[in-house]
PDB file of C-alpha atoms and ligand atoms in Angstrom:
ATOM      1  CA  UNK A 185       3.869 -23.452  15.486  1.00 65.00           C
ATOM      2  CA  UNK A 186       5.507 -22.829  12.452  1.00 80.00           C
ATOM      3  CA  UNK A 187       8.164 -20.236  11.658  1.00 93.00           C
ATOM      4  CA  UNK A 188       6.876 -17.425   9.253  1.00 97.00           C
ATOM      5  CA  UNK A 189       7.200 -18.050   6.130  1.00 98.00           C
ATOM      6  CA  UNK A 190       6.874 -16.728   2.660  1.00 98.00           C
ATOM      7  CA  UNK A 191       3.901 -18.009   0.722  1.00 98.00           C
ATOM      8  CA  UNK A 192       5.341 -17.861  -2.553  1.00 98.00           C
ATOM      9  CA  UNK A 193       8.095 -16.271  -4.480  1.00 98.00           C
ATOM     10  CA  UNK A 194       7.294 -12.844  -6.474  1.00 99.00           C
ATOM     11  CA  UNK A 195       5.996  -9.965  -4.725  1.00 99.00           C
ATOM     12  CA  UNK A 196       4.217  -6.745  -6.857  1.00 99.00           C
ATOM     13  CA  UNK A 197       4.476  -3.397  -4.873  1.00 99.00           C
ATOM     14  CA  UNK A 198       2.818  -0.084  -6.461  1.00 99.00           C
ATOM     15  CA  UNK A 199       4.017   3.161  -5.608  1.00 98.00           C
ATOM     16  CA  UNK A 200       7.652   1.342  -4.785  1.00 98.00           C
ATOM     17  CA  UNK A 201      10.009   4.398  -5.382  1.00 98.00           C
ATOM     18  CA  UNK A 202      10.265   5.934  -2.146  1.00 98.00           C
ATOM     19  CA  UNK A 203       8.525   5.955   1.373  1.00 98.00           C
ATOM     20  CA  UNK A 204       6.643   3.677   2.206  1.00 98.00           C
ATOM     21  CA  UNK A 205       6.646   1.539  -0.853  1.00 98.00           C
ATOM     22  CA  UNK A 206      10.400   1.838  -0.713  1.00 98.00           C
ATOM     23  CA  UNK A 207      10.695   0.386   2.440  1.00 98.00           C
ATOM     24  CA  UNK A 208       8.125  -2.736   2.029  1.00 99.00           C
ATOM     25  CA  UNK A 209       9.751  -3.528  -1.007  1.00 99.00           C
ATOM     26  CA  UNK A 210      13.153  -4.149   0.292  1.00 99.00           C
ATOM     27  CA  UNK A 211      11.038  -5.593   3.697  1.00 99.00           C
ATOM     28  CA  UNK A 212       9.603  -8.459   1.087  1.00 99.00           C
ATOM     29  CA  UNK A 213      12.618  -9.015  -0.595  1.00 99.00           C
ATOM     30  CA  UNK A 214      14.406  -9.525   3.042  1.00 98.00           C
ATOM     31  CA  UNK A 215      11.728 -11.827   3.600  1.00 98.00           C
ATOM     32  CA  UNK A 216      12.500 -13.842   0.565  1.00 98.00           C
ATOM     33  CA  UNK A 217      10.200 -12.723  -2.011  1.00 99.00           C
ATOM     34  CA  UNK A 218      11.765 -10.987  -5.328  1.00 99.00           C
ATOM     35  CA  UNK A 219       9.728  -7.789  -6.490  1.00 99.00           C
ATOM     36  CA  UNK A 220       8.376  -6.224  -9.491  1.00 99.00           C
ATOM     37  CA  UNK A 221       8.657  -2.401  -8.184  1.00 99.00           C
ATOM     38  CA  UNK A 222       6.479  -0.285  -9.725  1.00 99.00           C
ATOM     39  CA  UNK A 223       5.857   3.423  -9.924  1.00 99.00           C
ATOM     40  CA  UNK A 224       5.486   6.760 -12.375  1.00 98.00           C
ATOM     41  CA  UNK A 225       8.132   6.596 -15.222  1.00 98.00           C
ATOM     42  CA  UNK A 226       9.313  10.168 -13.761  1.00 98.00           C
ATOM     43  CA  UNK A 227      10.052   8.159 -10.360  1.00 98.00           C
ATOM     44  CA  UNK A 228      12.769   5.822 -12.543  1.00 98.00           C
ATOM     45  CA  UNK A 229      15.909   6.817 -10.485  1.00 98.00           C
ATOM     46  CA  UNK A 230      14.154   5.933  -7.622  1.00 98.00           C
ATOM     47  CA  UNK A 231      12.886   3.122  -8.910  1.00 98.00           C
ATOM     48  CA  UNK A 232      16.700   2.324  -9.787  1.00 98.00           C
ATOM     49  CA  UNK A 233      17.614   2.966  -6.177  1.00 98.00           C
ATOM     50  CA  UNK A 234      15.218   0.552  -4.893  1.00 98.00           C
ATOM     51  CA  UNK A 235      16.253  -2.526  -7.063  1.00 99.00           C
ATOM     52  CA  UNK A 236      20.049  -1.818  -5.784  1.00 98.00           C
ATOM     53  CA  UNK A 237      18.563  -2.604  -2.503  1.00 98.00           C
ATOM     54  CA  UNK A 238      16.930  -5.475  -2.984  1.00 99.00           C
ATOM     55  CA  UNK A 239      19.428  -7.092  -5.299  1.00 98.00           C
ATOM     56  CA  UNK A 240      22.121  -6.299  -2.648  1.00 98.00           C
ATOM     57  CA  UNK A 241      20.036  -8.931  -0.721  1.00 98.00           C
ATOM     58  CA  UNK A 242      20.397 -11.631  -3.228  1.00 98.00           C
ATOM     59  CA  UNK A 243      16.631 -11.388  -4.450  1.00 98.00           C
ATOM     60  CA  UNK A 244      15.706 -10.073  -8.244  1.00 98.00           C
ATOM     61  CA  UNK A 245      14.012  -6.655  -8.627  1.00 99.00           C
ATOM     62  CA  UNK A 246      11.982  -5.927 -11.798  1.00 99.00           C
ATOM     63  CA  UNK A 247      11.267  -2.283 -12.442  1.00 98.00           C
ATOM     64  CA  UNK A 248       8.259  -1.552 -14.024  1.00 98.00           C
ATOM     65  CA  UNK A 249       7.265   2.361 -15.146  1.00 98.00           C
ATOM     66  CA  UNK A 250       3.613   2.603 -15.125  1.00 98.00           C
ATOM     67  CA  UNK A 251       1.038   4.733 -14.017  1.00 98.00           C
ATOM     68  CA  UNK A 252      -1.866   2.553 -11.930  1.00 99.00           C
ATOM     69  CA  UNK A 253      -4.891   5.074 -13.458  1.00 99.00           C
ATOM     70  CA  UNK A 254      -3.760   3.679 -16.995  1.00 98.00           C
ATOM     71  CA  UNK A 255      -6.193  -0.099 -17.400  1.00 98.00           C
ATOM     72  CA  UNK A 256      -4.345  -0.949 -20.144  1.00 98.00           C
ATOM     73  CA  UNK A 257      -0.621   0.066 -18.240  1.00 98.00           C
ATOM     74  CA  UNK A 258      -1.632  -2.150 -15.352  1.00 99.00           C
ATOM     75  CA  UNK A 259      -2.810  -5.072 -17.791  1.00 98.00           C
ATOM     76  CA  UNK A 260       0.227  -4.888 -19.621  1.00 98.00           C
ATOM     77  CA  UNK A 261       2.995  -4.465 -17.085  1.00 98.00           C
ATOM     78  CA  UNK A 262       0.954  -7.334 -14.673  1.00 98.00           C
ATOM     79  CA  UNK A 263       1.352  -9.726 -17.836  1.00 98.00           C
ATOM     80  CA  UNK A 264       5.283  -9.125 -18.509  1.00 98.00           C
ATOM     81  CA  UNK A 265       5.543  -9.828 -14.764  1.00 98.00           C
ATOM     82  CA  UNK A 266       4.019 -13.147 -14.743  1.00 98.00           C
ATOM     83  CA  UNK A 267       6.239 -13.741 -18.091  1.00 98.00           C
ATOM     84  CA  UNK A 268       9.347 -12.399 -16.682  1.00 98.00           C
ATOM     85  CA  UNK A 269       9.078 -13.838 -13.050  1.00 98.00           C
ATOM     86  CA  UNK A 270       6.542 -16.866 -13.537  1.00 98.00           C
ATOM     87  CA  UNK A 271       4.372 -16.132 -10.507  1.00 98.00           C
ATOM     88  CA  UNK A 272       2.580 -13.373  -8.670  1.00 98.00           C
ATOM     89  CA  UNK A 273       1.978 -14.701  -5.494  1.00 98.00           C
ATOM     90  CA  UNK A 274       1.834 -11.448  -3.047  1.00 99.00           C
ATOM     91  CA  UNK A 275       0.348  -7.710  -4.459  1.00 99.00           C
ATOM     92  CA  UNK A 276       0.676  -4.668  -2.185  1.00 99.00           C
ATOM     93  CA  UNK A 277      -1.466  -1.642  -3.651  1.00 99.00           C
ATOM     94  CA  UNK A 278       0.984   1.026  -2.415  1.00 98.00           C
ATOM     95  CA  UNK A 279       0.760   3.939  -4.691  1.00 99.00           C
ATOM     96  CA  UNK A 280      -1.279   7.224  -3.389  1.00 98.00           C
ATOM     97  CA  UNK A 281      -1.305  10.328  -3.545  1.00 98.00           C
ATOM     98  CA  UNK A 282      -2.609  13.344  -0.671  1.00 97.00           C
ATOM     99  CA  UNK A 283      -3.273  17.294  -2.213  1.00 96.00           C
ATOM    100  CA  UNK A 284      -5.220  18.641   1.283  1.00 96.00           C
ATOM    101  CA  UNK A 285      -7.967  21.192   0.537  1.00 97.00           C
ATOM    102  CA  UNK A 286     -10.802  21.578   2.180  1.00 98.00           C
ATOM    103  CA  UNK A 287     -14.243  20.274   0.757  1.00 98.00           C
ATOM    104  CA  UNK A 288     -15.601  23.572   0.401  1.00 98.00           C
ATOM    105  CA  UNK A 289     -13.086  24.279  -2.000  1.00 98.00           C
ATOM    106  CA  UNK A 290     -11.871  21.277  -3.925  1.00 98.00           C
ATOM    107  CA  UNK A 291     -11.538  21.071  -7.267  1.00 98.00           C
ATOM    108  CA  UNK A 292     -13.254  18.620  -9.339  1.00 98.00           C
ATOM    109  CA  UNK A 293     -10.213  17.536 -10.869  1.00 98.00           C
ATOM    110  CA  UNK A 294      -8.449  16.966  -7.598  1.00 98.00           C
ATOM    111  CA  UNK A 295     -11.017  14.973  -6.343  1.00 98.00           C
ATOM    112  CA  UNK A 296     -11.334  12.800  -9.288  1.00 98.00           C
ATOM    113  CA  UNK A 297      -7.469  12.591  -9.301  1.00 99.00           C
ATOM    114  CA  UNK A 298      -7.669  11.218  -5.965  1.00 98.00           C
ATOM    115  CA  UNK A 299      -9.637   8.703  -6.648  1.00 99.00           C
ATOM    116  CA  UNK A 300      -8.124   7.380 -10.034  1.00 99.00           C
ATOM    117  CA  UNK A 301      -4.765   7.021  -8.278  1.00 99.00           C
ATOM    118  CA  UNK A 302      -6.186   5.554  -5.043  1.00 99.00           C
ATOM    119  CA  UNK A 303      -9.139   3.885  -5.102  1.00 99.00           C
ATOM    120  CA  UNK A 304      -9.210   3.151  -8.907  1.00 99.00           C
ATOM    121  CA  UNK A 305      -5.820   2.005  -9.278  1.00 99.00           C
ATOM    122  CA  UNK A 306      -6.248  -0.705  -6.475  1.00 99.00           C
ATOM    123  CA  UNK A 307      -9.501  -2.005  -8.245  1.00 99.00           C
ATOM    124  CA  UNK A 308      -7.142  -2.197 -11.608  1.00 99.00           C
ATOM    125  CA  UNK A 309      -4.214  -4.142 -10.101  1.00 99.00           C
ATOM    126  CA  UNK A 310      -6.068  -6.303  -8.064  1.00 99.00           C
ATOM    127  CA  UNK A 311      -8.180  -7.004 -11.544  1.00 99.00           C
ATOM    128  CA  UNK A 312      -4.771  -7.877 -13.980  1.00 99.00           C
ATOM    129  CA  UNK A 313      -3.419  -9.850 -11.042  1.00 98.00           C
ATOM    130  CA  UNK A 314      -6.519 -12.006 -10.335  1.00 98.00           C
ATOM    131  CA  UNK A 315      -7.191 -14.044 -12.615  1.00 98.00           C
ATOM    132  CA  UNK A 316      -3.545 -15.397 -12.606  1.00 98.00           C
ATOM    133  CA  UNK A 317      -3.935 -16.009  -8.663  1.00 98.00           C
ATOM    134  CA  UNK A 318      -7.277 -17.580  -8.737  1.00 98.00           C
ATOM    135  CA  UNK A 319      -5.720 -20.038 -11.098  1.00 98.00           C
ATOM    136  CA  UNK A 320      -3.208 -21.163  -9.276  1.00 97.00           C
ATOM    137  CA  UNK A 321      -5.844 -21.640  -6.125  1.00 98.00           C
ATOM    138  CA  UNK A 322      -3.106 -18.960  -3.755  1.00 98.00           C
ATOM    139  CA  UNK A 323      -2.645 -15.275  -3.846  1.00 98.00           C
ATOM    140  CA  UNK A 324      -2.448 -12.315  -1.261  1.00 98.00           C
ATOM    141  CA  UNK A 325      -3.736  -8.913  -1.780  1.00 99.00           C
ATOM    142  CA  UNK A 326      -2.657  -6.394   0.354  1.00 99.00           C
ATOM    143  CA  UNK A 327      -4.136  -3.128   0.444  1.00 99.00           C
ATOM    144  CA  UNK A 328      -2.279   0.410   1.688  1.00 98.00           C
ATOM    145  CA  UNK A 329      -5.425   2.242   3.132  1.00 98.00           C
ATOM    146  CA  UNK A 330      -5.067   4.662   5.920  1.00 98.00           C
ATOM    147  CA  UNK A 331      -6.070   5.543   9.340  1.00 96.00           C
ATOM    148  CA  UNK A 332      -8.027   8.852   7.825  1.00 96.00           C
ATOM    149  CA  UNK A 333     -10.988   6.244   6.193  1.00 96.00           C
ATOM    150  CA  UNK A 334     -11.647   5.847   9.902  1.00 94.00           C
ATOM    151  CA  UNK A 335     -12.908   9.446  11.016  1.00 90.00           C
ATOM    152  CA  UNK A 336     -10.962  11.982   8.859  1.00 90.00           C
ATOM    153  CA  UNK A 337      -9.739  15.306   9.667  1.00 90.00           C
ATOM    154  CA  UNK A 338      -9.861  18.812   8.054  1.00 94.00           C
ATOM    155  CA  UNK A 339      -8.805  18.902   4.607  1.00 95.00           C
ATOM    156  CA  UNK A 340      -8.268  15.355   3.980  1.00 96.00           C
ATOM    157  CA  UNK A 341     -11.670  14.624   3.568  1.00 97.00           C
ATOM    158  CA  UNK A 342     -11.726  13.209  -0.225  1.00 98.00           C
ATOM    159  CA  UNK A 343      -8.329  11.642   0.652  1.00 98.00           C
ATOM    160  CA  UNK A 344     -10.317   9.801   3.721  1.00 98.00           C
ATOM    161  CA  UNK A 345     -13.291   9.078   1.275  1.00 98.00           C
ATOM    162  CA  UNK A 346     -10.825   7.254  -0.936  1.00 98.00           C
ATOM    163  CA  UNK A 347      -8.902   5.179   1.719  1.00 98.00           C
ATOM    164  CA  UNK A 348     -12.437   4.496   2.917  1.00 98.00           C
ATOM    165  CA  UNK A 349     -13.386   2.996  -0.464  1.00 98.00           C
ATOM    166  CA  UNK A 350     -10.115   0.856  -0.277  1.00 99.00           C
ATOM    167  CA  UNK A 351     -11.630  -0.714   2.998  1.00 98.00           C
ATOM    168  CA  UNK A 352     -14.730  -1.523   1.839  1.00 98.00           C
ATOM    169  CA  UNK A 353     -13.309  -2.863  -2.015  1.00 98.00           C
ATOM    170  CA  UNK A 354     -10.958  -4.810   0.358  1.00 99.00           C
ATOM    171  CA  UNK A 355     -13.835  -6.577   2.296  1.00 98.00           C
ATOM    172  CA  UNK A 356     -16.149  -7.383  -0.334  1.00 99.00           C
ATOM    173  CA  UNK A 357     -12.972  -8.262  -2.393  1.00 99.00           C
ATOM    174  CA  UNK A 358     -12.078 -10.984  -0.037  1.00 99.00           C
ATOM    175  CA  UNK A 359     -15.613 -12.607  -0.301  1.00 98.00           C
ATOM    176  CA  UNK A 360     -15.805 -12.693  -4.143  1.00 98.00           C
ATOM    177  CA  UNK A 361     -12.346 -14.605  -4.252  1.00 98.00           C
ATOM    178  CA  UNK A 362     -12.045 -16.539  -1.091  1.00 98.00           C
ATOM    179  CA  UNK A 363     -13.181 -19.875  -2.342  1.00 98.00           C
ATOM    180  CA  UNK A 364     -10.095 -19.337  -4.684  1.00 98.00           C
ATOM    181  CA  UNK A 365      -7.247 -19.516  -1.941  1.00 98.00           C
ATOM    182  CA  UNK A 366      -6.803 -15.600  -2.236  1.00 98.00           C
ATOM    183  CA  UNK A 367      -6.842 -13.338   0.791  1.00 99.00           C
ATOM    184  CA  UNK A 368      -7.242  -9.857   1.114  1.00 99.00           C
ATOM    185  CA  UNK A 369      -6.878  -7.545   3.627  1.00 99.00           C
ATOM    186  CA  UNK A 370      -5.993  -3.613   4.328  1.00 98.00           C
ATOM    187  CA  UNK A 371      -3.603  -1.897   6.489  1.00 98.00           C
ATOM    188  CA  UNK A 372      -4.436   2.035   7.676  1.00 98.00           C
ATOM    189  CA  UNK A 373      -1.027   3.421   8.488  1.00 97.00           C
ATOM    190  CA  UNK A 374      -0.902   6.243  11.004  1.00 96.00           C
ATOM    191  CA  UNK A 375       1.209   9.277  10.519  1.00 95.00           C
ATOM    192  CA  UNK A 376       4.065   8.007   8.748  1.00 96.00           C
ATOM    193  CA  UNK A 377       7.079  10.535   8.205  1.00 94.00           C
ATOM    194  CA  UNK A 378       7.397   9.947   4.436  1.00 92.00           C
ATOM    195  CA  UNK A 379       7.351  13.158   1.784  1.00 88.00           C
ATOM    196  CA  UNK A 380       3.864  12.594   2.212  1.00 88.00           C
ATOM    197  CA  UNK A 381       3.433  12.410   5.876  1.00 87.00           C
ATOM    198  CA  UNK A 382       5.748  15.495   6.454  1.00 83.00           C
ATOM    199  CA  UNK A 383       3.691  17.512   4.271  1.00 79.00           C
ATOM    200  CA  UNK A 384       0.451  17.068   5.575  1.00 81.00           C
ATOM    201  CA  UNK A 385       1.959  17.825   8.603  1.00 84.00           C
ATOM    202  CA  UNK A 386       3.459  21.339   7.691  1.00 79.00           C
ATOM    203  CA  UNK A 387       4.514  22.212  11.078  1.00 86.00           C
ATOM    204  CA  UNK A 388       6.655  20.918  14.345  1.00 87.00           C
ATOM    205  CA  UNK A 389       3.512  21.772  16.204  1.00 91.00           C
ATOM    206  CA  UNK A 390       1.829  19.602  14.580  1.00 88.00           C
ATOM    207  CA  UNK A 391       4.073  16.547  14.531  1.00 90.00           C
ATOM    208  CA  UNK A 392       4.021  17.479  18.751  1.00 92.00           C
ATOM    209  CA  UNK A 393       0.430  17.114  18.478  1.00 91.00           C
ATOM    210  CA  UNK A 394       0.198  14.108  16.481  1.00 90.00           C
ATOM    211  CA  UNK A 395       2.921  12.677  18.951  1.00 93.00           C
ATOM    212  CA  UNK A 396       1.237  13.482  22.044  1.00 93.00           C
ATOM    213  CA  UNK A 397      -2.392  11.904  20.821  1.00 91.00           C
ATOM    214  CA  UNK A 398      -0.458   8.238  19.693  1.00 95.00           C
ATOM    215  CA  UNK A 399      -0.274   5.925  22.549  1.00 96.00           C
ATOM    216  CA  UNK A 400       2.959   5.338  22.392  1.00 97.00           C
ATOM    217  CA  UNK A 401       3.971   8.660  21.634  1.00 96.00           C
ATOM    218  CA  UNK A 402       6.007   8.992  18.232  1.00 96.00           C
ATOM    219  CA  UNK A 403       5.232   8.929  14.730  1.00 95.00           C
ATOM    220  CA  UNK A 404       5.747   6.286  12.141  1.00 97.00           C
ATOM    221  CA  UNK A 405       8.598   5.320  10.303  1.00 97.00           C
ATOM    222  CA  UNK A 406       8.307   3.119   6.430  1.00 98.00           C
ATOM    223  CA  UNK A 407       9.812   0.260   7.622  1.00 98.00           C
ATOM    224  CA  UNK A 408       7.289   0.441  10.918  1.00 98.00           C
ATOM    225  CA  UNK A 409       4.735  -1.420   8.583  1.00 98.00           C
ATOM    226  CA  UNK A 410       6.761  -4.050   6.923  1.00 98.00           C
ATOM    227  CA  UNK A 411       6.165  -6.472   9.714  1.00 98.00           C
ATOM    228  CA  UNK A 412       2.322  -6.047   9.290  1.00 98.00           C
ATOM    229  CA  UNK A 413       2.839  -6.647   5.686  1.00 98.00           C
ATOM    230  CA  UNK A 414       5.122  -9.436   5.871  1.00 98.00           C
ATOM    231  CA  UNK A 415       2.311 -10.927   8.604  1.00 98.00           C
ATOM    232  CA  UNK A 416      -0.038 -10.439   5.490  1.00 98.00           C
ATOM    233  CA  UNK A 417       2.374 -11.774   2.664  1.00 98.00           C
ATOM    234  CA  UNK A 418       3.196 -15.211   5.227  1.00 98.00           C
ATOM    235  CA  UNK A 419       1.603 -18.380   6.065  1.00 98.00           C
ATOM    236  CA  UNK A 420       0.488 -17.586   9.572  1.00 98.00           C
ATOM    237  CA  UNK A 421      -2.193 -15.354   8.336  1.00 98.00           C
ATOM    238  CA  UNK A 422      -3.475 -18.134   6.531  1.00 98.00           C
ATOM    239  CA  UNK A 423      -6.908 -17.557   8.177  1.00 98.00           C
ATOM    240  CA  UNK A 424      -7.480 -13.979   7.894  1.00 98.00           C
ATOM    241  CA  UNK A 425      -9.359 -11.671   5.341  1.00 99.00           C
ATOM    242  CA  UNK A 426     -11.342  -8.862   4.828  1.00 98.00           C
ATOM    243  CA  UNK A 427      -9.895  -6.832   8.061  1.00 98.00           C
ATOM    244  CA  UNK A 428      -8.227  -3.129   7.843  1.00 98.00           C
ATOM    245  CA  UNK A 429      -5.382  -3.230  10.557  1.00 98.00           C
ATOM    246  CA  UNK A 430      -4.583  -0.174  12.140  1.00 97.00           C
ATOM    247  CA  UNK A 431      -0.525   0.296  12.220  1.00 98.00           C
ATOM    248  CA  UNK A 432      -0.288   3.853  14.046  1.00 97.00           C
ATOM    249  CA  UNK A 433       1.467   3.489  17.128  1.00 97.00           C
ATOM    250  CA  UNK A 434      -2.622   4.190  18.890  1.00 96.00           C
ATOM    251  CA  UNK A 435      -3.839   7.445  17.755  1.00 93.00           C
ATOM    252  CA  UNK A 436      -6.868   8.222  19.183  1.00 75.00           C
ATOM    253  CA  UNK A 437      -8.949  11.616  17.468  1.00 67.00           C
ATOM    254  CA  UNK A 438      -9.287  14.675  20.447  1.00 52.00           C
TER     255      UNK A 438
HETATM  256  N1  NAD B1339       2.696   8.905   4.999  1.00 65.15           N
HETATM  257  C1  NAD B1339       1.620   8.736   5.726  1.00 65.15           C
HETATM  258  O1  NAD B1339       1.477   9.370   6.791  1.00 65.15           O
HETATM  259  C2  NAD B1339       0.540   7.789   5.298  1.00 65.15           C
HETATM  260  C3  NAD B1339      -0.475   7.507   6.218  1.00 65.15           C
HETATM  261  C4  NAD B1339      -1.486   6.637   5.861  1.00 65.15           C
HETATM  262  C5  NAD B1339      -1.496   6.062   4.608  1.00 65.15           C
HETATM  263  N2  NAD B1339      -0.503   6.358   3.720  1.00 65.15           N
HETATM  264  C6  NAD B1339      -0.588   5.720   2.400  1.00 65.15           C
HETATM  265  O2  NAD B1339       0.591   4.976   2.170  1.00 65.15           O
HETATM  266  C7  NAD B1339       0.877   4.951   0.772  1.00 65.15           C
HETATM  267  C8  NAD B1339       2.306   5.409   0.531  1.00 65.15           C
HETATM  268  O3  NAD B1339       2.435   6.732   1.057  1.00 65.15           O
HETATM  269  P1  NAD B1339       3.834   7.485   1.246  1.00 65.15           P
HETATM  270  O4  NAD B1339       3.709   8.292   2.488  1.00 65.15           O
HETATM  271  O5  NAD B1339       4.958   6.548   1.072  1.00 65.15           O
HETATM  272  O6  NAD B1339       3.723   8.504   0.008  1.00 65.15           O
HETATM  273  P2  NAD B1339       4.824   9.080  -0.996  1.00 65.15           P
HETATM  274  O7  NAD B1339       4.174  10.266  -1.621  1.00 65.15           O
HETATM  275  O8  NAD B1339       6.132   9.274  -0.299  1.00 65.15           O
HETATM  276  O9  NAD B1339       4.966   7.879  -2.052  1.00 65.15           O
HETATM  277  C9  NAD B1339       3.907   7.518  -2.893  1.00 65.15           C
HETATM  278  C10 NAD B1339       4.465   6.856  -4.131  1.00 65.15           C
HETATM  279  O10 NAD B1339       3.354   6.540  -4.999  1.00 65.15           O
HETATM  280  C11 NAD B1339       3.717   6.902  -6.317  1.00 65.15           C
HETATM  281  N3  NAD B1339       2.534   7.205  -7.141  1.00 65.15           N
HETATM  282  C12 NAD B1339       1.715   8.285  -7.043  1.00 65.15           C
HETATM  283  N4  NAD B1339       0.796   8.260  -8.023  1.00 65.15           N
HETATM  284  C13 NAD B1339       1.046   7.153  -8.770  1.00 65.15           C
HETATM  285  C14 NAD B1339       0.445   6.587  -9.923  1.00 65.15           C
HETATM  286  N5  NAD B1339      -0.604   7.186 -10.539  1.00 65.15           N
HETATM  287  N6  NAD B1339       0.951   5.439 -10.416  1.00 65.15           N
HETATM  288  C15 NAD B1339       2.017   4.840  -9.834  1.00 65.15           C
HETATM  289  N7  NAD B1339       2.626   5.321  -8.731  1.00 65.15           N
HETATM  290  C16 NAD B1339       2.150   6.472  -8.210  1.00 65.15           C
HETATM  291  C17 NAD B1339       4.586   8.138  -6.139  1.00 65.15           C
HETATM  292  O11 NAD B1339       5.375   8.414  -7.299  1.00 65.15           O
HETATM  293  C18 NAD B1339       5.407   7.779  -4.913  1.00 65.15           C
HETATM  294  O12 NAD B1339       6.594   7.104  -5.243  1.00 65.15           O
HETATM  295  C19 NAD B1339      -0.181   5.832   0.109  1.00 65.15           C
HETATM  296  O13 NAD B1339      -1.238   5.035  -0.375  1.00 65.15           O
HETATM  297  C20 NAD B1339      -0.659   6.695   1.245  1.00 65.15           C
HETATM  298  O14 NAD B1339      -1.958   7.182   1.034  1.00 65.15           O
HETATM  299  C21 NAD B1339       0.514   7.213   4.028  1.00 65.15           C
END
């Protein structure tokens, strides 16, 4: 069999100033890829902090502000990538955002706000990059979703609902642009200790919790799904698309 190996140059990760957009950037770029980083302009020191890291591994970083609500932001900052870099051959929709409340009392702004940044703003990248993939007949798309589209708990339900649009955008996505050599697939992190992760967790009792329910009894780490996404961004998964992997260390709901 093969080794693993890159399927193309350029990488696009949203969301890529800290956890775990941080860590998958500077996973791709140690897999050979360079990588337009993107995230909010207020993230730019971050941003900053990434591209040291990748370019301390030899490969180019391109830092692009941008919010992924704004269509015409994603257009434009896809575009300067392919000018800048010459290829997009690997996008991971990264960027999210979690505000728990429970349904019985969320906002209508904070639902729609949860689905601009994480359902809409996959649809939008995956729209700018497309058409530049389907030319060139080879493209991944790889989708951050999240173990919570799978059953959902307390106060994370319009958070769930989103990540559970991501799944299903992901599989119909793969059947409108298969014929054109483009995969695309999802990946539903478990608990992940990120700024994100820690604060929906609020307490140590319930990190024990969450600990005690995963099979193999800790909690995730960023760089604990760059192996799934360098699977996704290589030539041995060739053959796969449409699927939602589950990267939690086996949580199973009590
Ligand atoms: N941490 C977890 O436990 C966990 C579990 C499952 C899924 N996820 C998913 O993984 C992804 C990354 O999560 P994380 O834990 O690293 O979160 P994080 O909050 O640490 O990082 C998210 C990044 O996305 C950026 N972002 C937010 N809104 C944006 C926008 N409109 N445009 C551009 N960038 C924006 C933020 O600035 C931040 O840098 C998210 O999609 C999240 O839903 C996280």
């Amino acid at each position: 069999m093969d080794m693993m190996k890159p399927i193309g140059r350029v990488a696009l990760v949203t969301g890529a100033g800290r956890g775990i957009g941080r860590s998958l950037s500077i996973g791709l770029a140690e897999f050979g890829y360079d990588v337009a980083i993107l995230d909010l302009a207020s993230q730019q020191a971050a941003l900053e902090e990434t591209a040291s890291a990748i370019e301390a591994l030899g490969r180019k970083a391109y830092i692009k502000p941008i919010d992924v609500t704004s269509k015409s932001e994603v257009d434009a900052t896809v575009a300067a990538i392919i000018a800048e870099a010459g290829s997009i051959d690997v996008v991971v929709n990264n960027a999210g955002i979690l505000k728990p409340s429970l349904l019985q009392d969320l906002s209508e702004q904070d639902w729609n706000a949860h689905f601009d940044v994480n359902a809409k703003g996959v649809l939008l990248v995956c729209q700018a990059a497309l058409p530049h993939m389907r030319v060139k007949k080879s493209g991944r798309i790889i989708n951050i979703a999240s173990i919570a589209a799978r059953q959902g708990v307390p106060t994370q339900g319009h958070y769930a609902a989103t990540k559970a649009a991501v799944i299903t955008l992901t599989r119909v996505l793969a059947q409108e642009v298969g014929m054109d050599g483009v995969t695309v697939n999802a990946i539903c992190p478990g608990i992940i200790l990120t700024e994100m992760g820690k604060n929906n967790l609020g307490s140590d009792e319930a990190i024990r919790h969450w600990e005690t329910v995963a099979a193999l009894k800790r909690l995730g780490y960023p760089d604990d799904i760059i192996g799934p996404v360098r699977f996704f961004a290589s030539n041995q998964s060739d053959f796969v698309t449409g699927q939602a992997l589950n990267v939690d260390g086996g949580i199973y709901y009590h």
